[in-house]
PDB file of C-alpha atoms and ligand atoms in Angstrom:
ATOM      1  CA  MET A   1     189.070  37.793 -54.793  1.00 67.00           C
ATOM      2  CA  ASN A   2     191.667  38.446 -51.638  1.00 85.00           C
ATOM      3  CA  ALA A   3     190.487  38.615 -48.442  1.00 96.00           C
ATOM      4  CA  PRO A   4     189.197  42.127 -46.966  1.00 98.00           C
ATOM      5  CA  VAL A   5     191.167  43.723 -44.682  1.00 98.00           C
ATOM      6  CA  ALA A   6     190.073  45.194 -41.002  1.00 98.00           C
ATOM      7  CA  VAL A   7     191.740  47.175 -38.580  1.00 99.00           C
ATOM      8  CA  ILE A   8     190.361  47.517 -35.648  1.00 99.00           C
ATOM      9  CA  SER A   9     191.831  49.427 -32.486  1.00 99.00           C
ATOM     10  CA  GLY A  10     191.405  47.932 -28.958  1.00 98.00           C
ATOM     11  CA  GLY A  11     190.783  44.885 -29.960  1.00 98.00           C
ATOM     12  CA  SER A  12     192.393  42.844 -27.117  1.00 98.00           C
ATOM     13  CA  ARG A  13     189.364  42.418 -25.157  1.00 97.00           C
ATOM     14  CA  GLY A  14     185.382  43.757 -24.825  1.00 97.00           C
ATOM     15  CA  LEU A  15     183.820  44.994 -28.331  1.00 98.00           C
ATOM     16  CA  GLY A  16     186.980  44.750 -29.956  1.00 98.00           C
ATOM     17  CA  MET A  17     187.960  41.294 -28.970  1.00 98.00           C
ATOM     18  CA  VAL A  18     184.787  39.881 -30.251  1.00 98.00           C
ATOM     19  CA  LEU A  19     184.529  42.403 -33.715  1.00 98.00           C
ATOM     20  CA  VAL A  20     188.055  40.636 -33.957  1.00 98.00           C
ATOM     21  CA  GLU A  21     187.240  36.988 -33.399  1.00 98.00           C
ATOM     22  CA  ARG A  22     184.045  37.302 -35.841  1.00 98.00           C
ATOM     23  CA  LEU A  23     185.846  39.028 -38.646  1.00 98.00           C
ATOM     24  CA  LEU A  24     188.592  36.033 -38.366  1.00 98.00           C
ATOM     25  CA  ASP A  25     186.146  33.365 -38.789  1.00 98.00           C
ATOM     26  CA  GLN A  26     184.400  35.849 -41.577  1.00 98.00           C
ATOM     27  CA  GLY A  27     187.973  35.263 -43.600  1.00 98.00           C
ATOM     28  CA  TRP A  28     188.671  38.883 -43.131  1.00 98.00           C
ATOM     29  CA  GLN A  29     192.610  39.904 -42.432  1.00 98.00           C
ATOM     30  CA  VAL A  30     192.511  41.731 -38.903  1.00 98.00           C
ATOM     31  CA  ALA A  31     194.588  43.823 -37.686  1.00 99.00           C
ATOM     32  CA  THR A  32     194.461  45.482 -34.090  1.00 99.00           C
ATOM     33  CA  PHE A  33     196.071  47.406 -31.600  1.00 98.00           C
ATOM     34  CA  SER A  34     196.177  47.979 -27.489  1.00 98.00           C
ATOM     35  CA  ARG A  35     198.850  48.668 -24.884  1.00 98.00           C
ATOM     36  CA  ASN A  36     198.946  45.187 -23.825  1.00 98.00           C
ATOM     37  CA  ALA A  37     198.890  41.557 -25.437  1.00 98.00           C
ATOM     38  CA  SER A  38     196.349  39.329 -24.392  1.00 98.00           C
ATOM     39  CA  GLU A  39     195.630  35.707 -23.588  1.00 98.00           C
ATOM     40  CA  PHE A  40     193.058  36.376 -26.805  1.00 98.00           C
ATOM     41  CA  THR A  41     195.843  37.989 -29.368  1.00 98.00           C
ATOM     42  CA  GLU A  42     198.217  35.393 -28.253  1.00 98.00           C
ATOM     43  CA  ALA A  43     195.919  32.635 -29.476  1.00 98.00           C
ATOM     44  CA  MET A  44     194.940  34.536 -32.383  1.00 98.00           C
ATOM     45  CA  ALA A  45     198.144  34.940 -33.807  1.00 98.00           C
ATOM     46  CA  GLU A  46     199.030  31.446 -33.404  1.00 98.00           C
ATOM     47  CA  LYS A  47     195.471  30.391 -34.594  1.00 98.00           C
ATOM     48  CA  HIS A  48     195.350  32.589 -37.769  1.00 98.00           C
ATOM     49  CA  PRO A  49     199.360  33.467 -38.224  1.00 97.00           C
ATOM     50  CA  GLU A  50     198.509  34.859 -42.019  1.00 97.00           C
ATOM     51  CA  ASP A  51     196.069  36.701 -41.124  1.00 98.00           C
ATOM     52  CA  PHE A  52     195.975  38.500 -37.821  1.00 98.00           C
ATOM     53  CA  HIS A  53     198.317  41.281 -36.753  1.00 98.00           C
ATOM     54  CA  TRP A  54     198.814  42.726 -33.363  1.00 98.00           C
ATOM     55  CA  ALA A  55     201.150  45.613 -32.134  1.00 98.00           C
ATOM     56  CA  SER A  56     201.024  47.358 -28.467  1.00 98.00           C
ATOM     57  CA  VAL A  57     200.508  50.828 -29.386  1.00 98.00           C
ATOM     58  CA  ASP A  58     199.162  53.639 -27.150  1.00 98.00           C
ATOM     59  CA  LEU A  59     196.038  55.702 -28.260  1.00 98.00           C
ATOM     60  CA  ALA A  60     197.925  58.937 -27.002  1.00 97.00           C
ATOM     61  CA  ASP A  61     200.644  58.258 -29.562  1.00 98.00           C
ATOM     62  CA  THR A  62     199.435  59.969 -32.642  1.00 98.00           C
ATOM     63  CA  ALA A  63     202.849  59.257 -34.679  1.00 98.00           C
ATOM     64  CA  GLY A  64     202.133  55.103 -33.422  1.00 98.00           C
ATOM     65  CA  LEU A  65     198.904  54.978 -34.541  1.00 98.00           C
ATOM     66  CA  ARG A  66     199.755  56.504 -38.018  1.00 98.00           C
ATOM     67  CA  ALA A  67     202.861  53.890 -38.111  1.00 98.00           C
ATOM     68  CA  PHE A  68     200.373  51.009 -36.972  1.00 98.00           C
ATOM     69  CA  ALA A  69     197.976  51.365 -40.716  1.00 98.00           C
ATOM     70  CA  THR A  70     201.023  51.814 -42.373  1.00 98.00           C
ATOM     71  CA  ALA A  71     202.197  48.733 -41.373  1.00 98.00           C
ATOM     72  CA  ALA A  72     198.652  47.076 -41.689  1.00 98.00           C
ATOM     73  CA  ARG A  73     198.577  48.257 -45.164  1.00 98.00           C
ATOM     74  CA  ARG A  74     202.189  47.305 -45.903  1.00 98.00           C
ATOM     75  CA  ARG A  75     201.581  43.634 -44.399  1.00 98.00           C
ATOM     76  CA  PHE A  76     197.919  43.311 -45.667  1.00 98.00           C
ATOM     77  CA  GLY A  77     197.708  45.128 -48.899  1.00 98.00           C
ATOM     78  CA  ARG A  78     194.816  47.238 -48.341  1.00 98.00           C
ATOM     79  CA  ILE A  79     192.156  48.380 -46.072  1.00 98.00           C
ATOM     80  CA  ASP A  80     188.547  48.204 -46.070  1.00 98.00           C
ATOM     81  CA  LEU A  81     187.081  48.493 -43.206  1.00 98.00           C
ATOM     82  CA  LEU A  82     188.400  50.836 -39.929  1.00 99.00           C
ATOM     83  CA  VAL A  83     186.743  50.274 -36.342  1.00 99.00           C
ATOM     84  CA  ASN A  84     187.217  53.202 -33.829  1.00 99.00           C
ATOM     85  CA  ASN A  85     186.672  50.561 -30.752  1.00 98.00           C
ATOM     86  CA  ALA A  86     189.170  51.576 -28.189  1.00 98.00           C
ATOM     87  CA  GLY A  87     187.739  53.781 -25.701  1.00 97.00           C
ATOM     88  CA  VAL A  88     188.932  54.783 -22.274  1.00 96.00           C
ATOM     89  CA  LEU A  89     186.696  56.032 -19.373  1.00 94.00           C
ATOM     90  CA  THR A  90     188.271  56.317 -16.117  1.00 86.00           C
ATOM     91  CA  ASP A  91     186.663  56.528 -12.906  1.00 80.00           C
ATOM     92  CA  GLN A  92     183.323  58.983 -12.623  1.00 80.00           C
ATOM     93  CA  GLU A  93     183.741  62.354 -11.880  1.00 87.00           C
ATOM     94  CA  LEU A  94     182.366  65.597 -10.941  1.00 92.00           C
ATOM     95  CA  PHE A  95     183.469  67.907 -13.848  1.00 96.00           C
ATOM     96  CA  LEU A  96     184.197  70.916 -10.917  1.00 96.00           C
ATOM     97  CA  THR A  97     187.288  68.849 -10.063  1.00 95.00           C
ATOM     98  CA  VAL A  98     188.622  66.688 -13.099  1.00 95.00           C
ATOM     99  CA  PRO A  99     191.909  67.187 -13.487  1.00 95.00           C
ATOM    100  CA  GLY A 100     192.844  69.233 -16.331  1.00 96.00           C
ATOM    101  CA  ARG A 101     195.402  66.764 -17.324  1.00 96.00           C
ATOM    102  CA  ARG A 102     192.596  64.144 -17.388  1.00 96.00           C
ATOM    103  CA  ILE A 103     190.529  66.567 -19.777  1.00 97.00           C
ATOM    104  CA  GLU A 104     193.255  66.657 -22.171  1.00 97.00           C
ATOM    105  CA  ASP A 105     194.032  62.644 -21.910  1.00 97.00           C
ATOM    106  CA  LEU A 106     190.219  61.773 -22.487  1.00 97.00           C
ATOM    107  CA  ILE A 107     190.350  64.534 -25.343  1.00 98.00           C
ATOM    108  CA  ALA A 108     193.354  62.461 -26.821  1.00 98.00           C
ATOM    109  CA  GLN A 109     192.657  58.832 -25.851  1.00 98.00           C
ATOM    110  CA  ASN A 110     188.354  59.385 -27.463  1.00 98.00           C
ATOM    111  CA  LEU A 111     188.658  61.806 -30.095  1.00 98.00           C
ATOM    112  CA  ILE A 112     191.770  62.980 -31.344  1.00 98.00           C
ATOM    113  CA  ALA A 113     193.274  59.446 -31.640  1.00 98.00           C
ATOM    114  CA  PRO A 114     190.458  58.120 -33.658  1.00 99.00           C
ATOM    115  CA  ILE A 115     190.491  60.710 -36.126  1.00 99.00           C
ATOM    116  CA  THR A 116     194.240  60.388 -36.488  1.00 98.00           C
ATOM    117  CA  LEU A 117     194.062  57.032 -36.992  1.00 99.00           C
ATOM    118  CA  THR A 118     190.927  57.624 -39.487  1.00 99.00           C
ATOM    119  CA  GLN A 119     193.131  60.008 -42.070  1.00 98.00           C
ATOM    120  CA  ALA A 120     195.595  57.203 -41.958  1.00 98.00           C
ATOM    121  CA  CYS A 121     193.400  54.538 -42.970  1.00 98.00           C
ATOM    122  CA  ALA A 122     191.288  56.676 -45.207  1.00 98.00           C
ATOM    123  CA  LYS A 123     194.298  57.847 -47.226  1.00 98.00           C
ATOM    124  CA  VAL A 124     194.681  53.995 -47.922  1.00 98.00           C
ATOM    125  CA  MET A 125     190.473  54.087 -48.725  1.00 98.00           C
ATOM    126  CA  SER A 126     190.971  57.285 -51.120  1.00 98.00           C
ATOM    127  CA  ALA A 127     193.613  55.205 -53.075  1.00 98.00           C
ATOM    128  CA  GLN A 128     191.063  52.308 -53.349  1.00 98.00           C
ATOM    129  CA  ARG A 129     188.283  54.160 -53.651  1.00 98.00           C
ATOM    130  CA  SER A 130     185.948  51.789 -51.240  1.00 98.00           C
ATOM    131  CA  GLY A 131     185.911  50.961 -47.482  1.00 98.00           C
ATOM    132  CA  GLN A 132     184.343  51.574 -44.389  1.00 98.00           C
ATOM    133  CA  ILE A 133     184.159  53.717 -41.237  1.00 99.00           C
ATOM    134  CA  VAL A 134     183.095  53.118 -38.504  1.00 99.00           C
ATOM    135  CA  ASN A 135     183.036  54.705 -34.966  1.00 98.00           C
ATOM    136  CA  ILE A 136     182.088  53.357 -31.547  1.00 98.00           C
ATOM    137  CA  SER A 137     180.715  56.122 -29.720  1.00 98.00           C
ATOM    138  CA  SER A 138     178.771  55.951 -26.723  1.00 98.00           C
ATOM    139  CA  ILE A 139     174.890  57.252 -25.313  1.00 97.00           C
ATOM    140  CA  ASN A 140     177.003  59.306 -22.891  1.00 96.00           C
ATOM    141  CA  ALA A 141     176.911  61.347 -26.481  1.00 97.00           C
ATOM    142  CA  VAL A 142     173.267  61.932 -27.039  1.00 96.00           C
ATOM    143  CA  ARG A 143     172.065  61.818 -23.089  1.00 95.00           C
ATOM    144  CA  GLY A 144     173.489  63.376 -20.067  1.00 93.00           C
ATOM    145  CA  PHE A 145     174.785  61.263 -17.605  1.00 91.00           C
ATOM    146  CA  ARG A 146     176.733  62.884 -14.041  1.00 91.00           C
ATOM    147  CA  GLY A 147     180.184  62.331 -13.697  1.00 93.00           C
ATOM    148  CA  VAL A 148     181.098  61.642 -17.467  1.00 94.00           C
ATOM    149  CA  ALA A 149     181.020  64.986 -19.203  1.00 96.00           C
ATOM    150  CA  VAL A 150     184.232  64.979 -20.465  1.00 97.00           C
ATOM    151  CA  TYR A 151     184.104  61.614 -21.975  1.00 97.00           C
ATOM    152  CA  ALA A 152     180.680  62.529 -23.592  1.00 97.00           C
ATOM    153  CA  ALA A 153     182.332  66.042 -25.002  1.00 98.00           C
ATOM    154  CA  ALA A 154     184.577  63.697 -26.613  1.00 98.00           C
ATOM    155  CA  LYS A 155     182.369  60.460 -28.210  1.00 98.00           C
ATOM    156  CA  ALA A 156     179.864  63.316 -29.065  1.00 98.00           C
ATOM    157  CA  GLY A 157     182.627  65.160 -31.359  1.00 98.00           C
ATOM    158  CA  LEU A 158     182.939  61.512 -32.554  1.00 98.00           C
ATOM    159  CA  ASP A 159     179.164  61.366 -34.028  1.00 98.00           C
ATOM    160  CA  GLY A 160     180.266  64.864 -35.224  1.00 98.00           C
ATOM    161  CA  PHE A 161     183.289  63.615 -37.051  1.00 98.00           C
ATOM    162  CA  SER A 162     181.351  60.933 -38.779  1.00 98.00           C
ATOM    163  CA  ARG A 163     178.611  62.852 -40.128  1.00 98.00           C
ATOM    164  CA  SER A 164     180.981  65.656 -41.666  1.00 98.00           C
ATOM    165  CA  LEU A 165     183.235  62.812 -43.200  1.00 98.00           C
ATOM    166  CA  ALA A 166     180.521  60.962 -44.336  1.00 98.00           C
ATOM    167  CA  ARG A 167     179.624  63.627 -46.643  1.00 98.00           C
ATOM    168  CA  GLU A 168     183.402  63.965 -47.793  1.00 98.00           C
ATOM    169  CA  LEU A 169     184.388  60.459 -48.405  1.00 98.00           C
ATOM    170  CA  GLY A 170     181.101  59.325 -50.076  1.00 98.00           C
ATOM    171  CA  PRO A 171     182.038  60.115 -53.391  1.00 98.00           C
ATOM    172  CA  LEU A 172     185.049  57.924 -52.847  1.00 98.00           C
ATOM    173  CA  ASN A 173     182.728  54.997 -51.770  1.00 98.00           C
ATOM    174  CA  ILE A 174     183.382  54.927 -48.262  1.00 98.00           C
ATOM    175  CA  ARG A 175     180.804  54.788 -45.917  1.00 98.00           C
ATOM    176  CA  VAL A 176     181.312  56.426 -42.447  1.00 99.00           C
ATOM    177  CA  ASN A 177     178.829  55.720 -39.712  1.00 98.00           C
ATOM    178  CA  SER A 178     179.073  55.871 -35.572  1.00 98.00           C
ATOM    179  CA  VAL A 179     177.513  53.174 -33.351  1.00 98.00           C
ATOM    180  CA  VAL A 180     176.668  54.180 -29.818  1.00 98.00           C
ATOM    181  CA  PRO A 181     176.062  51.265 -27.641  1.00 98.00           C
ATOM    182  CA  GLY A 182     174.289  51.431 -24.182  1.00 97.00           C
ATOM    183  CA  PHE A 183     175.828  49.536 -21.145  1.00 94.00           C
ATOM    184  CA  PHE A 184     177.346  46.339 -21.678  1.00 94.00           C
ATOM    185  CA  ASP A 185     179.914  43.754 -19.949  1.00 89.00           C
ATOM    186  CA  SER A 186     183.223  44.438 -19.977  1.00 91.00           C
ATOM    187  CA  GLY A 187     185.958  45.893 -18.548  1.00 87.00           C
ATOM    188  CA  MET A 188     184.733  49.504 -18.795  1.00 87.00           C
ATOM    189  CA  THR A 189     181.651  48.735 -16.690  1.00 86.00           C
ATOM    190  CA  ALA A 190     183.219  46.018 -14.475  1.00 87.00           C
ATOM    191  CA  ALA A 191     183.286  49.041 -11.893  1.00 84.00           C
ATOM    192  CA  VAL A 192     179.885  49.797 -11.776  1.00 87.00           C
ATOM    193  CA  THR A 193     177.966  49.148  -9.015  1.00 88.00           C
ATOM    194  CA  ALA A 194     174.741  46.382  -8.158  1.00 90.00           C
ATOM    195  CA  GLU A 195     172.684  49.704  -7.483  1.00 92.00           C
ATOM    196  CA  ASN A 196     173.774  51.636 -10.384  1.00 89.00           C
ATOM    197  CA  ARG A 197     173.527  48.290 -12.734  1.00 92.00           C
ATOM    198  CA  GLU A 198     169.949  47.840 -11.370  1.00 94.00           C
ATOM    199  CA  ARG A 199     169.011  51.572 -12.054  1.00 93.00           C
ATOM    200  CA  ILE A 200     170.167  51.336 -15.381  1.00 93.00           C
ATOM    201  CA  GLN A 201     168.099  48.186 -15.894  1.00 95.00           C
ATOM    202  CA  LYS A 202     164.788  49.972 -14.419  1.00 96.00           C
ATOM    203  CA  ARG A 203     165.689  52.580 -17.160  1.00 95.00           C
ATOM    204  CA  THR A 204     166.073  50.714 -19.989  1.00 97.00           C
ATOM    205  CA  PRO A 205     162.710  49.273 -21.484  1.00 97.00           C
ATOM    206  CA  LEU A 206     164.111  45.776 -22.351  1.00 98.00           C
ATOM    207  CA  GLY A 207     164.907  45.565 -19.137  1.00 97.00           C
ATOM    208  CA  ARG A 208     168.901  44.341 -19.351  1.00 96.00           C
ATOM    209  CA  LEU A 209     171.812  45.766 -20.298  1.00 95.00           C
ATOM    210  CA  ALA A 210     173.372  44.626 -23.960  1.00 96.00           C
ATOM    211  CA  ASP A 211     174.594  41.480 -24.449  1.00 96.00           C
ATOM    212  CA  ILE A 212     178.202  42.483 -25.994  1.00 97.00           C
ATOM    213  CA  GLU A 213     177.269  39.941 -29.063  1.00 98.00           C
ATOM    214  CA  GLU A 214     174.571  42.353 -29.905  1.00 98.00           C
ATOM    215  CA  ILE A 215     176.626  45.340 -30.170  1.00 98.00           C
ATOM    216  CA  ALA A 216     179.040  43.312 -32.569  1.00 98.00           C
ATOM    217  CA  ASN A 217     175.861  42.401 -34.516  1.00 98.00           C
ATOM    218  CA  SER A 218     174.816  45.904 -35.006  1.00 98.00           C
ATOM    219  CA  VAL A 219     178.442  46.856 -36.023  1.00 98.00           C
ATOM    220  CA  LEU A 220     178.857  43.735 -38.322  1.00 98.00           C
ATOM    221  CA  PHE A 221     175.452  45.107 -39.453  1.00 98.00           C
ATOM    222  CA  VAL A 222     176.272  48.447 -40.441  1.00 98.00           C
ATOM    223  CA  ILE A 223     179.511  46.671 -42.573  1.00 98.00           C
ATOM    224  CA  SER A 224     177.401  44.618 -44.166  1.00 98.00           C
ATOM    225  CA  PRO A 225     175.765  45.018 -47.407  1.00 97.00           C
ATOM    226  CA  SER A 226     172.579  45.169 -46.088  1.00 98.00           C
ATOM    227  CA  ALA A 227     173.727  48.753 -44.961  1.00 98.00           C
ATOM    228  CA  SER A 228     175.025  50.001 -48.017  1.00 98.00           C
ATOM    229  CA  PHE A 229     172.921  52.938 -48.478  1.00 98.00           C
ATOM    230  CA  ILE A 230     173.363  53.671 -44.948  1.00 98.00           C
ATOM    231  CA  THR A 231     176.291  56.398 -44.195  1.00 98.00           C
ATOM    232  CA  GLY A 232     176.711  59.038 -42.035  1.00 98.00           C
ATOM    233  CA  GLN A 233     174.159  58.121 -39.483  1.00 98.00           C
ATOM    234  CA  THR A 234     174.538  57.378 -35.607  1.00 98.00           C
ATOM    235  CA  ILE A 235     172.972  54.420 -34.702  1.00 98.00           C
ATOM    236  CA  ILE A 236     171.858  54.024 -31.555  1.00 98.00           C
ATOM    237  CA  VAL A 237     172.329  50.245 -29.565  1.00 98.00           C
ATOM    238  CA  ASP A 238     170.670  50.364 -26.276  1.00 98.00           C
ATOM    239  CA  GLY A 239     167.692  48.934 -25.500  1.00 98.00           C
ATOM    240  CA  GLY A 240     165.576  51.875 -25.608  1.00 98.00           C
ATOM    241  CA  ILE A 241     167.340  53.419 -22.637  1.00 97.00           C
ATOM    242  CA  THR A 242     167.816  57.103 -24.833  1.00 96.00           C
ATOM    243  CA  CYS A 243     164.373  57.141 -26.110  1.00 96.00           C
TER     244      CYS A 243
HETATM  245  N1  NAP B   1     181.290  48.915 -22.141  1.00 66.26           N
HETATM  246  C1  NAP B   1     179.984  49.858 -22.455  1.00 66.26           C
HETATM  247  O1  NAP B   1     179.019  49.411 -21.402  1.00 66.26           O
HETATM  248  C2  NAP B   1     180.156  50.406 -23.523  1.00 66.26           C
HETATM  249  C3  NAP B   1     178.954  51.723 -23.541  1.00 66.26           C
HETATM  250  C4  NAP B   1     179.023  52.583 -24.462  1.00 66.26           C
HETATM  251  C5  NAP B   1     180.006  52.765 -25.344  1.00 66.26           C
HETATM  252  N2  NAP B   1     181.308  52.024 -25.216  1.00 66.26           N
HETATM  253  C6  NAP B   1     182.433  51.784 -25.954  1.00 66.26           C
HETATM  254  O2  NAP B   1     183.000  50.931 -26.895  1.00 66.26           O
HETATM  255  C7  NAP B   1     184.093  50.882 -26.945  1.00 66.26           C
HETATM  256  C8  NAP B   1     184.379  49.543 -26.442  1.00 66.26           C
HETATM  257  O3  NAP B   1     184.543  49.565 -25.202  1.00 66.26           O
HETATM  258  P1  NAP B   1     184.618  48.293 -24.357  1.00 66.26           P
HETATM  259  O4  NAP B   1     183.772  48.344 -22.766  1.00 66.26           O
HETATM  260  O5  NAP B   1     184.295  46.813 -25.442  1.00 66.26           O
HETATM  261  O6  NAP B   1     186.199  48.371 -23.425  1.00 66.26           O
HETATM  262  P2  NAP B   1     187.354  47.922 -22.922  1.00 66.26           P
HETATM  263  O7  NAP B   1     186.923  46.604 -22.735  1.00 66.26           O
HETATM  264  O8  NAP B   1     187.607  48.509 -21.475  1.00 66.26           O
HETATM  265  O9  NAP B   1     188.162  47.423 -23.915  1.00 66.26           O
HETATM  266  C9  NAP B   1     188.847  48.363 -24.825  1.00 66.26           C
HETATM  267  C10 NAP B   1     190.013  47.777 -25.176  1.00 66.26           C
HETATM  268  O10 NAP B   1     190.765  49.072 -25.836  1.00 66.26           O
HETATM  269  C11 NAP B   1     191.889  48.884 -25.745  1.00 66.26           C
HETATM  270  N3  NAP B   1     192.550  50.536 -24.921  1.00 66.26           N
HETATM  271  C12 NAP B   1     192.191  50.920 -23.679  1.00 66.26           C
HETATM  272  N4  NAP B   1     192.999  52.010 -23.823  1.00 66.26           N
HETATM  273  C13 NAP B   1     193.878  52.008 -24.687  1.00 66.26           C
HETATM  274  C14 NAP B   1     194.728  52.906 -25.088  1.00 66.26           C
HETATM  275  N5  NAP B   1     195.443  54.063 -24.501  1.00 66.26           N
HETATM  276  N6  NAP B   1     195.872  53.057 -26.432  1.00 66.26           N
HETATM  277  C15 NAP B   1     195.729  51.560 -27.174  1.00 66.26           C
HETATM  278  N7  NAP B   1     194.290  50.814 -26.351  1.00 66.26           N
HETATM  279  C16 NAP B   1     194.110  50.970 -25.388  1.00 66.26           C
HETATM  280  C17 NAP B   1     192.074  48.032 -24.615  1.00 66.26           C
HETATM  281  O11 NAP B   1     193.520  47.173 -24.251  1.00 66.26           O
HETATM  282  P3  NAP B   1     194.766  48.117 -23.531  1.00 66.26           P
HETATM  283  O12 NAP B   1     193.921  47.919 -21.960  1.00 66.26           O
HETATM  284  O13 NAP B   1     195.460  46.873 -23.155  1.00 66.26           O
HETATM  285  O14 NAP B   1     195.129  48.924 -23.925  1.00 66.26           O
HETATM  286  C18 NAP B   1     190.943  47.494 -24.719  1.00 66.26           C
HETATM  287  O15 NAP B   1     191.574  46.414 -25.823  1.00 66.26           O
HETATM  288  C19 NAP B   1     184.951  52.099 -26.413  1.00 66.26           C
HETATM  289  O16 NAP B   1     185.134  52.900 -27.098  1.00 66.26           O
HETATM  290  C20 NAP B   1     183.717  52.534 -25.411  1.00 66.26           C
HETATM  291  O17 NAP B   1     183.748  53.587 -25.245  1.00 66.26           O
HETATM  292  C21 NAP B   1     181.097  50.717 -24.123  1.00 66.26           C
END
């Protein structure tokens, strides 16, 4: 059997990078994009010339997202998995003073982009009569936090999208789930102050931030045969901070 094929947004660093690396290690062919290449994407292109595809695409470029899905399908012949991983959280700012342009950008990058990419990939999956989609959400979608209202709205939208899409695509043998991480160390959380980190840890029953590998583990579980009857769910992986 041919290797399964994954499309992962934002695979140059952070969670996307860990997922790309682990799927390649498991024998998948992987197509990923980000705005900029990284040492990691360059190393993977060298190490896995047949199985790794990277391109520069911006989440704001909906035509570019569709073209990326087409390029992945042309190169590898099918798409078995889409992980909508790339997300953008600018500096936390209070809602009353967020510029209108930033509201539009946050919704475009965190909600419209994954919906667009999903439509392009789901068309390929529907022709195959099989596939999986995992949307990376956030605990901001399920609990209120100051300063992230627009990002939270986009992520909550993504969870609603996962549920309804699971109903539409289930009959085509396509599972759709959201994985909802709590805080983990990455570029996105690099600016969290020591004080805020302390506060988060105190509010988390397990007393720490997640290791990025633990979030990747939950994504790999959701796409595994062990989770073959799970669809339309939001799987919260947060050390208990939202419980
Ligand atoms: N870190 C956390 O604590 C946390 C908690 C809950 C949920 N999440 C969610 O988990 C996912 C992964 O987060 P992370 O912390 O791993 O992020 P990260 O380290 O900031 O990495 C983000 C990835 O997305 C790419 N990206 C960012 N903006 C892009 C754009 N406009 N167009 C194309 N690619 C773009 C980045 O590459 P370029 O910059 O080169 O484009 C990078 O590859 C996100 O959906 C995030 O919302 C994170």
